[in-house]
Every structure is written in C-alpha cells, then in structure tokens.
Tab-separated table of C-alpha atoms in Angstrom:
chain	number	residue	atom	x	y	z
Y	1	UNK	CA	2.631	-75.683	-14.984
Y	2	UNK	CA	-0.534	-76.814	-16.455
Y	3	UNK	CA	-3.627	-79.728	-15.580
Y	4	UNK	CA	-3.601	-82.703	-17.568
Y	5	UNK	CA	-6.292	-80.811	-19.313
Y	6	UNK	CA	-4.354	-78.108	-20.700
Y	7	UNK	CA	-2.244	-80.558	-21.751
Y	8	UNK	CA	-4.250	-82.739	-24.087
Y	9	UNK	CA	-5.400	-79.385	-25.321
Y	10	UNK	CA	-1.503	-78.175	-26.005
Y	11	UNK	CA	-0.847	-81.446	-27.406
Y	12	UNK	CA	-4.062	-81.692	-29.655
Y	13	UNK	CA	-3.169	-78.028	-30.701
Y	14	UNK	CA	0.028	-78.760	-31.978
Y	15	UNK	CA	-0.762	-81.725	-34.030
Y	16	UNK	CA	-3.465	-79.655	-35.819
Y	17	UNK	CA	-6.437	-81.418	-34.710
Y	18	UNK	CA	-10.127	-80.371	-33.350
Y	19	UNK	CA	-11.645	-81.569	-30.066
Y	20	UNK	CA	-14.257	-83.739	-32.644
Y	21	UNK	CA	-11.264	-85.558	-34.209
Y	22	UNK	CA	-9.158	-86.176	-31.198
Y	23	UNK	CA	-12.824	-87.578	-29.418
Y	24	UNK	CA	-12.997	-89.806	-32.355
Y	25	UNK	CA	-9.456	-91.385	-32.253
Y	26	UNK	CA	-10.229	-91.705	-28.549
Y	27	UNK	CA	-13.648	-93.604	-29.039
Y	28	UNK	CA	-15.098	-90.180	-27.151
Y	29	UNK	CA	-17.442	-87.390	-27.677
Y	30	UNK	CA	-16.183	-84.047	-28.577
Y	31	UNK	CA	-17.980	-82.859	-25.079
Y	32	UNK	CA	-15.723	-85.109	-23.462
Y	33	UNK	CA	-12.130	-83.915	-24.885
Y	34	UNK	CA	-13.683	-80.010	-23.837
Y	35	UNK	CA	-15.275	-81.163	-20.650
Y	36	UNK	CA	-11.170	-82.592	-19.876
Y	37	UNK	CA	-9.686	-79.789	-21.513
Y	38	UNK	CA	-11.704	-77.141	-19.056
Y	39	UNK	CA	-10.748	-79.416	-15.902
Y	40	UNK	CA	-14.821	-80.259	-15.647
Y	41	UNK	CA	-13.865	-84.444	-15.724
Y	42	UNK	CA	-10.893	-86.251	-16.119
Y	43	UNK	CA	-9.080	-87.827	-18.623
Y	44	UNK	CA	-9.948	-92.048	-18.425
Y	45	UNK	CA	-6.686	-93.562	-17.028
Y	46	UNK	CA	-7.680	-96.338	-19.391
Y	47	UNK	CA	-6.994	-94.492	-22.689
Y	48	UNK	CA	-3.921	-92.961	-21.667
Y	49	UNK	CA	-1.778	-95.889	-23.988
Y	50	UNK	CA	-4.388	-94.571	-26.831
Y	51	UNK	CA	-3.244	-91.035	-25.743
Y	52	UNK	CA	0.151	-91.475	-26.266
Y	53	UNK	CA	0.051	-93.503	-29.626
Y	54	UNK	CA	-2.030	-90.777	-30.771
Y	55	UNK	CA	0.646	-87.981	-30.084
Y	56	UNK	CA	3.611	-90.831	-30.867
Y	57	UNK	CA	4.708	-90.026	-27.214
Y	58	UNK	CA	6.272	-92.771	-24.709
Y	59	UNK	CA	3.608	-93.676	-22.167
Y	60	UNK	CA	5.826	-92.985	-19.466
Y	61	UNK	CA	5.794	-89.694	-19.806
Y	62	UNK	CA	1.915	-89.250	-20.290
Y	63	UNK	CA	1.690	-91.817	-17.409
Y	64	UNK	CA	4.063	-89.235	-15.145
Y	65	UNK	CA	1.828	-85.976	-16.408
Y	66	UNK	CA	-1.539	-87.894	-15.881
Y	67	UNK	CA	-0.734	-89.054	-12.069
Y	68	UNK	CA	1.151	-86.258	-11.194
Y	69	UNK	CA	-1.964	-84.068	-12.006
Y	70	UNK	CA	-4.112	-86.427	-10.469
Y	71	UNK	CA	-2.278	-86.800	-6.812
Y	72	UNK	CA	-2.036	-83.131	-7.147
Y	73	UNK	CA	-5.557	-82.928	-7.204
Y	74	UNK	CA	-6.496	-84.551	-4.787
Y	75	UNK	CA	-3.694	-83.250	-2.222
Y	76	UNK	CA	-5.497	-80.014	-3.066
Y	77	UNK	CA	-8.588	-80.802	-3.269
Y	78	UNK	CA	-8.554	-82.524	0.489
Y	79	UNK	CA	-6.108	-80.202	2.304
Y	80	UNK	CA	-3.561	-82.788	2.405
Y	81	UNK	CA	-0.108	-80.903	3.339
Y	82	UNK	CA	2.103	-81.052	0.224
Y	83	UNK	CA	4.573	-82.767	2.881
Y	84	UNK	CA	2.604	-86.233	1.732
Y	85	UNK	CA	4.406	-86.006	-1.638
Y	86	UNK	CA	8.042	-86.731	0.426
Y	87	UNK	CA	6.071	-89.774	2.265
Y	88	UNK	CA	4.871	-90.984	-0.944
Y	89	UNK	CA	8.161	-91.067	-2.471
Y	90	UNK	CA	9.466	-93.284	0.542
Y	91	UNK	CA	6.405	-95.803	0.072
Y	92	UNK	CA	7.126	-96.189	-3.377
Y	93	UNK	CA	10.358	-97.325	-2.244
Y	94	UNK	CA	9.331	-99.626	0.137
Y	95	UNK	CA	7.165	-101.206	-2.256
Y	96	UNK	CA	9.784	-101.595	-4.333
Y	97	UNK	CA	11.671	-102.955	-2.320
Y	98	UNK	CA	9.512	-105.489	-1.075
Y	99	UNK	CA	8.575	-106.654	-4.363
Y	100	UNK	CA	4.672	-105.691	-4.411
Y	101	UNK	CA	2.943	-106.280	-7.450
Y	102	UNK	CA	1.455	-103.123	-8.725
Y	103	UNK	CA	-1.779	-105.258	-9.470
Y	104	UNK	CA	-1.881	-105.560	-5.312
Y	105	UNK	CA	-1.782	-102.019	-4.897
Y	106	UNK	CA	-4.814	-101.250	-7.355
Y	107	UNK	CA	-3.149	-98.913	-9.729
C-alpha cells in the first residue's frame, strides 16, 4: 500500500523523469512534486487529467488512487471508524440511484 505520494514518485521513477521535469509538465515547482511525494501537501485534484496523460494512464484509475488516499486520510486523520467506508459505499448507491448530479454533490 502506498499514499498518493509514493505513487507519483513510483510512477515518475519509472518513466525516467526528475521531480524538476515532472513539476514542469505539471505547470508546478519542483518543491511541489517533493513536498507531494513526502506526504507534506497534496496532489491538486485539478491536475489529476494532466497526471494521467502524462503517465498515458486512464483517469479512472488515478481518479480511484487519488480519492481513495484522500478519504483514507481523512478517516485517519479524524478518528472516523473505518466502518464509514461500508456507509459510504451504500450512499454512493443511493445517489446513484436517485440520479444526483455529481456537480450537486461538490466533487
């Protein structure tokens, strides 16, 4: 298992590229990418389309590493019972099933 961090750092790693040249085909600093890469900030859920054109991934995939790391997070981070996880999964069905526009749920 690994953060989000660790795994734009594996990624960048095994396309052969530096933290400056990743920051630069992300429009970032090369303090950024380490700052992410050491779990110090997080990655900008706005880049992560950039992310995965960079590493030719499919953005589902980097969308499923970047929120699972970040709901895991913040279970942690606030003492939250990992039980929440199993209650989550049953509100994503209800909001599928009642047609909710992600845009109304401020994803």
């Amino acid at each position: 298992m690994e953060s989000f961090g660790e795994y734009i750092k594996s990624l960048r790693k095994q396309k052969g590229l530096n933290q400056t040249q990743l920051a630069a085909k992300l429009g970032l600093d090369m303090s950024a990418i380490s700052k992410i890469e050491n779990k110090k900030t997080q990655f900008k859920e706005s880049l992560l389309n950039t992310l995965a054109e960079i590493f030719d991934l499919e953005i589902n995939l980097v969308k499923e590493k970047y929120f699972s790391d970040k709901f895991a997070r913040e279970v942690y981070q606030n003492g939250v019972p990992e039980t929440v996880f199993k209650v989550a999964e049953k509100k994503v069905r209800y909001y599928k099933a009642t047609d909710v526009k992600q845009i109304d749920l401020n994803l």
